[in-house]
Coordinates of C-alpha atoms in Angstrom, one line a residue:
Chain A
M1 CA -32.7 -155.2 55.1
K2 CA -35.9 -157.5 55.2
I3 CA -39.7 -156.3 56.4
L4 CA -42.2 -158.9 56.2
S5 CA -45.9 -157.9 56.1
V6 CA -48.9 -160.3 57.3
D7 CA -52.3 -159.1 56.3
D8 CA -55.3 -160.5 54.5
S9 CA -55.6 -157.2 53.6
K10 CA -54.2 -156.3 50.0
T11 CA -54.4 -152.8 51.2
I12 CA -53.0 -152.3 54.4
R13 CA -49.9 -154.7 52.2
M14 CA -50.3 -151.5 49.6
I15 CA -50.0 -149.4 52.4
V16 CA -46.9 -150.8 54.5
G17 CA -45.3 -151.3 50.8
R18 CA -45.9 -147.6 50.0
S19 CA -44.6 -146.3 53.6
L20 CA -41.3 -148.2 53.1
K21 CA -41.1 -147.1 49.7
N22 CA -38.1 -144.2 50.3
Y23 CA -36.6 -146.4 52.9
D24 CA -33.9 -149.5 51.8
C25 CA -35.8 -152.6 52.6
V26 CA -37.8 -155.5 50.8
L27 CA -41.2 -156.2 51.3
C28 CA -41.9 -159.4 51.4
E29 CA -45.7 -160.0 51.8
A30 CA -48.3 -163.3 53.3
A31 CA -51.9 -163.2 53.4
N32 CA -52.5 -165.3 56.5
G33 CA -50.8 -166.4 59.6
E34 CA -49.7 -170.0 57.6
E35 CA -48.3 -168.0 54.7
G36 CA -46.6 -165.9 57.1
L37 CA -45.2 -168.4 59.2
A38 CA -43.7 -170.4 55.8
A39 CA -42.5 -166.2 54.8
A40 CA -40.8 -165.9 58.0
A41 CA -38.9 -169.4 57.4
S42 CA -37.9 -168.5 54.0
E43 CA -37.1 -165.5 54.2
K44 CA -35.9 -164.2 57.6
P45 CA -37.5 -161.3 57.5
D46 CA -35.3 -158.5 60.2
L47 CA -39.1 -157.6 61.2
I48 CA -43.1 -158.8 60.7
I49 CA -45.4 -156.5 60.8
L50 CA -48.5 -158.7 61.9
D51 CA -52.1 -158.2 62.0
I52 CA -55.1 -160.4 64.2
T53 CA -58.1 -161.6 62.1
M54 CA -57.3 -163.3 59.1
P55 CA -58.6 -166.4 57.5
V56 CA -56.6 -169.7 57.7
M57 CA -54.6 -169.0 60.9
D58 CA -54.7 -165.6 62.6
G59 CA -52.2 -164.0 64.3
V60 CA -51.9 -164.6 67.2
T61 CA -51.8 -168.2 66.3
M62 CA -48.6 -167.4 63.9
L63 CA -47.1 -165.4 67.1
T64 CA -47.3 -168.8 69.0
K65 CA -45.5 -170.7 66.8
L66 CA -43.6 -168.9 65.6
R67 CA -42.5 -168.0 69.6
E68 CA -42.4 -171.5 69.7
D69 CA -40.0 -172.0 66.8
P70 CA -35.9 -171.7 68.1
A71 CA -35.1 -170.5 64.4
L72 CA -37.5 -168.2 64.3
K73 CA -38.6 -167.1 67.7
A74 CA -36.0 -164.3 68.0
I75 CA -37.5 -162.1 65.2
P76 CA -38.9 -159.1 66.4
V77 CA -43.2 -158.9 65.2
V78 CA -45.1 -155.3 65.6
M79 CA -48.2 -156.1 65.7
L80 CA -50.6 -153.6 62.9
T81 CA -54.0 -155.0 63.9
A82 CA -57.7 -153.1 64.4
E83 CA -58.1 -154.9 67.8
S84 CA -57.3 -152.8 70.9
G85 CA -59.3 -154.3 73.9
R86 CA -57.2 -154.4 76.9
E87 CA -57.1 -158.2 77.3
N88 CA -56.7 -159.0 73.6
V89 CA -53.4 -156.5 73.4
A90 CA -52.5 -157.7 77.1
H91 CA -52.7 -161.4 76.1
I92 CA -50.9 -160.9 73.0
A93 CA -48.1 -158.5 74.5
R94 CA -47.3 -161.2 77.3
L95 CA -46.5 -163.6 73.9
G96 CA -43.6 -161.0 72.9
V97 CA -44.1 -158.1 70.8
R98 CA -42.2 -155.4 70.2
D99 CA -44.5 -152.6 69.5
Y100 CA -48.7 -152.5 68.6
L101 CA -50.3 -150.5 66.4
V102 CA -54.0 -149.9 66.0
K103 CA -55.7 -149.5 63.1
P104 CA -56.4 -147.1 62.0
F105 CA -53.1 -145.9 61.7
K106 CA -51.0 -143.2 59.9
E107 CA -48.1 -143.9 58.0
D108 CA -46.0 -142.1 59.9
E109 CA -46.2 -143.8 63.2
L110 CA -46.3 -147.0 61.4
I111 CA -42.4 -145.7 60.0
E112 CA -41.9 -144.4 63.7
K113 CA -42.6 -147.8 65.1
I114 CA -40.5 -150.1 62.8
G115 CA -37.7 -147.2 63.2
R116 CA -37.4 -148.0 67.3
I117 CA -36.5 -151.7 65.9
V118 CA -34.2 -152.1 63.1
N119 CA -32.7 -149.6 61.2
L120 CA -34.1 -148.2 58.7
Q121 CA -32.1 -146.3 56.0
P122 CA -33.2 -143.6 53.5
K123 CA -33.0 -145.0 49.9
L124 CA -29.9 -143.9 48.2
V125 CA -31.1 -141.6 45.3
A126 CA -28.7 -141.7 42.0
A127 CA -26.9 -138.4 41.1
Chain B
M1 CA -70.4 -142.8 79.5
I2 CA -72.2 -142.7 75.8
S3 CA -75.2 -140.0 75.9
S4 CA -78.4 -142.3 75.8
T5 CA -80.4 -139.4 74.8
A6 CA -82.4 -140.2 70.8
V7 CA -80.5 -138.5 68.0
P8 CA -82.5 -137.3 64.7
F9 CA -80.0 -139.1 62.6
E10 CA -81.0 -142.4 63.7
M11 CA -84.3 -144.5 62.4
S12 CA -84.7 -147.6 64.7
T13 CA -86.8 -150.5 63.8
S14 CA -86.4 -151.4 67.7
T15 CA -88.4 -151.5 70.8
T16 CA -85.9 -153.1 73.1
A17 CA -82.8 -152.4 74.8
P18 CA -82.1 -148.6 74.2
I19 CA -78.7 -148.8 76.5
L20 CA -76.4 -151.2 74.5
I21 CA -77.9 -149.8 71.2
D22 CA -76.8 -146.4 72.2
E23 CA -73.7 -147.6 73.5
V24 CA -72.6 -149.1 70.6
R25 CA -74.3 -146.0 68.7
G26 CA -71.8 -143.8 70.1
Y27 CA -68.7 -146.2 69.6
L28 CA -69.5 -146.3 65.9
N29 CA -70.3 -142.5 65.0
R30 CA -66.5 -141.8 67.0
S31 CA -65.0 -145.3 65.1
I32 CA -66.4 -144.0 61.3
S33 CA -65.2 -140.3 61.8
D34 CA -61.6 -141.6 63.6
V35 CA -61.4 -144.3 60.2
F36 CA -62.3 -141.7 57.8
D37 CA -59.9 -139.2 58.6
T38 CA -57.2 -140.6 59.8
M39 CA -56.7 -143.5 56.3
L40 CA -59.0 -141.1 54.0
G41 CA -58.5 -137.7 54.8
L42 CA -62.4 -137.4 55.5
E43 CA -65.1 -135.9 57.3
A44 CA -67.7 -138.1 58.0
K45 CA -70.3 -136.4 60.0
P46 CA -73.7 -137.9 61.2
A47 CA -76.9 -137.2 58.8
A48 CA -80.9 -137.2 58.4
Y49 CA -81.1 -140.7 57.7
C50 CA -81.2 -142.6 53.9
D51 CA -81.9 -145.1 52.7
L52 CA -79.4 -145.5 50.3
H53 CA -80.8 -149.2 48.9
A54 CA -84.1 -147.3 47.8
S55 CA -82.5 -144.8 45.0
G56 CA -81.4 -148.3 42.5
Q57 CA -77.8 -147.0 42.4
T58 CA -75.8 -150.3 43.1
I59 CA -74.7 -150.7 46.7
V60 CA -71.1 -152.0 47.8
S61 CA -71.7 -153.2 51.3
G62 CA -68.9 -154.7 53.7
S63 CA -70.4 -156.8 56.2
I64 CA -68.4 -158.4 59.7
R65 CA -70.4 -160.7 62.2
F66 CA -69.4 -160.9 65.5
D67 CA -70.2 -163.6 68.2
G68 CA -69.8 -164.4 71.6
D69 CA -71.6 -162.4 74.7
V70 CA -73.0 -160.1 71.6
T71 CA -74.5 -161.5 68.3
G72 CA -74.6 -159.8 65.8
V73 CA -73.9 -158.4 62.6
F74 CA -72.7 -154.8 61.0
H75 CA -73.2 -153.9 57.1
I76 CA -71.7 -150.6 56.0
H77 CA -73.3 -149.6 53.3
V78 CA -71.6 -147.1 50.4
P79 CA -73.1 -146.2 46.6
A80 CA -70.4 -148.2 44.4
A81 CA -69.1 -145.0 42.4
F82 CA -68.3 -144.1 46.1
A83 CA -66.8 -147.1 47.1
R84 CA -64.2 -146.2 44.3
T85 CA -63.9 -142.9 44.9
L86 CA -62.3 -144.6 48.7
A87 CA -60.5 -147.3 46.7
S88 CA -58.3 -144.5 44.8
R89 CA -57.8 -142.2 48.1
M90 CA -56.8 -144.9 50.6
L91 CA -54.6 -147.1 47.7
D92 CA -53.3 -143.3 46.0
L93 CA -54.1 -144.7 42.5
P94 CA -56.0 -143.0 40.2
E95 CA -59.7 -144.3 39.6
V96 CA -58.9 -145.7 36.6
E97 CA -56.0 -148.0 37.5
L98 CA -58.7 -149.9 40.1
E99 CA -59.1 -152.6 37.9
G100 CA -62.4 -154.4 38.2
D101 CA -63.9 -154.3 41.9
E102 CA -60.9 -156.4 43.4
M103 CA -59.3 -153.5 45.2
V104 CA -62.7 -151.5 45.9
N105 CA -63.7 -154.9 47.4
D106 CA -60.8 -155.0 49.7
V107 CA -60.7 -151.6 50.5
I108 CA -64.5 -151.5 51.5
G109 CA -63.3 -154.5 53.0
E110 CA -60.4 -153.3 55.4
L111 CA -62.6 -150.2 55.9
S112 CA -65.4 -152.0 57.3
N113 CA -63.0 -154.1 59.6
M114 CA -61.4 -151.1 61.0
I115 CA -64.7 -149.5 62.3
V116 CA -66.2 -152.7 63.2
A117 CA -63.1 -153.7 65.1
T118 CA -63.1 -150.0 67.3
V119 CA -66.4 -151.0 68.4
K120 CA -66.4 -154.8 69.3
S121 CA -63.0 -153.4 71.0
H122 CA -64.9 -151.2 73.0
L123 CA -67.2 -154.0 74.1
C124 CA -65.1 -156.9 75.4
D125 CA -63.8 -153.5 77.3
A126 CA -67.2 -153.3 78.6
G127 CA -67.5 -156.8 79.3
A128 CA -69.1 -158.2 76.4
S129 CA -66.6 -160.3 75.3
C130 CA -66.7 -161.3 71.3
V131 CA -65.2 -162.1 67.9
L132 CA -65.1 -160.7 64.4
S133 CA -65.7 -162.9 61.7
V134 CA -63.8 -161.5 58.4
P135 CA -64.9 -159.3 56.5
K136 CA -67.4 -160.1 53.5
V137 CA -68.5 -157.3 51.0
A138 CA -71.0 -158.0 48.2
H139 CA -72.6 -155.3 45.2
T140 CA -76.1 -155.1 45.3
N141 CA -79.0 -152.7 43.7
S142 CA -81.8 -154.8 45.2
S143 CA -83.3 -154.3 48.3
R144 CA -81.7 -155.1 52.3
I145 CA -81.9 -158.5 53.8
E146 CA -84.7 -158.6 55.8
R147 CA -84.5 -159.0 59.5
R148 CA -85.2 -163.0 60.6
G149 CA -85.6 -164.0 64.2
H150 CA -85.1 -161.3 67.5
V151 CA -83.0 -159.5 66.5
D152 CA -82.6 -154.9 67.2
R153 CA -81.5 -153.3 63.9
R154 CA -80.1 -149.8 63.8
F155 CA -79.3 -148.0 61.1
L156 CA -77.0 -144.6 60.8
T157 CA -76.5 -142.1 58.2
F158 CA -73.2 -140.0 57.9
R159 CA -72.5 -137.6 54.9
C160 CA -68.8 -137.5 53.7
G161 CA -69.2 -134.4 51.3
A162 CA -72.0 -135.2 48.9
D163 CA -71.5 -139.0 49.5
Q164 CA -73.6 -141.2 51.9
I165 CA -72.9 -144.2 54.2
L166 CA -75.9 -145.8 55.7
V167 CA -74.8 -148.0 58.9
E168 CA -76.9 -151.3 59.7
F169 CA -76.4 -153.0 63.0
L170 CA -78.4 -155.9 64.1
M171 CA -77.7 -157.9 67.6
Q172 CA -79.9 -160.7 68.8
T173 CA -82.1 -159.6 71.7
S174 CA -81.8 -162.3 73.5
L175 CA -78.5 -161.4 74.8
L176 CA -79.2 -157.5 75.0
S177 CA -80.2 -157.8 78.5
W178 CA -76.1 -158.0 79.2
L179 CA -75.0 -154.7 79.8
R180 CA -78.3 -153.4 81.5

């Protein structure tokens, strides 16, 4: 299981990593949409957690490009963003996202949303 | 609907546009309380105005511009020691492991982003469309930048335990008739 976190805030990427630490998955990170597209192409993640407001390339542009790429368009995306305006959410929903989590957020909310899309398995602890 | 009744914890240098300013103040009150509770497990309560910059201590400020139907800037000011405490709580790391200012700045930038984006979303839902800049963070121990031109400036102070948070927001007054 591979999950890609795309957020310009290292803090958020660390919180996403902390949320997933007890699950059997690899976390890849990118700090903007451009890096996110490159990481999506090279890592082929099972899920992308995507912010909107980022420098270089924002999340909406990345999502649009992702959906235009035949090799990447099927990757499910969960938006994790502080943008909660009705029009913005509706616009992003039309671009095709599996779920939308508004910051501030609880780690267990994030895990619940991820778990509805991919099969998160708890890490096995050696006896 | 946010009440436009004057509240004791606000200090204003404004003479105009009470409706929009009061709405923004209400959004900020709820947003700061929600962000501090959800991300930090801390209670942030409105408090009497306090000029953090007069204390002589180093202040960490997260600043975010908004442009569109309404234009201006929000600054979230906290004392540097409290900024480190916030970073430690948010990242679940001991303060001694926060090397330099990089992680503190990132946490203050992200908290500012969450606080201001919530306000922005309310403004957009009310029909005042705007976009936000990415946050900028600065450490200063000097006075605030003086306002220039026709801007309406407000301050809100919050208390979080023994620590204080000062929110400063400036909006272009030429655009403040928008929601009247």
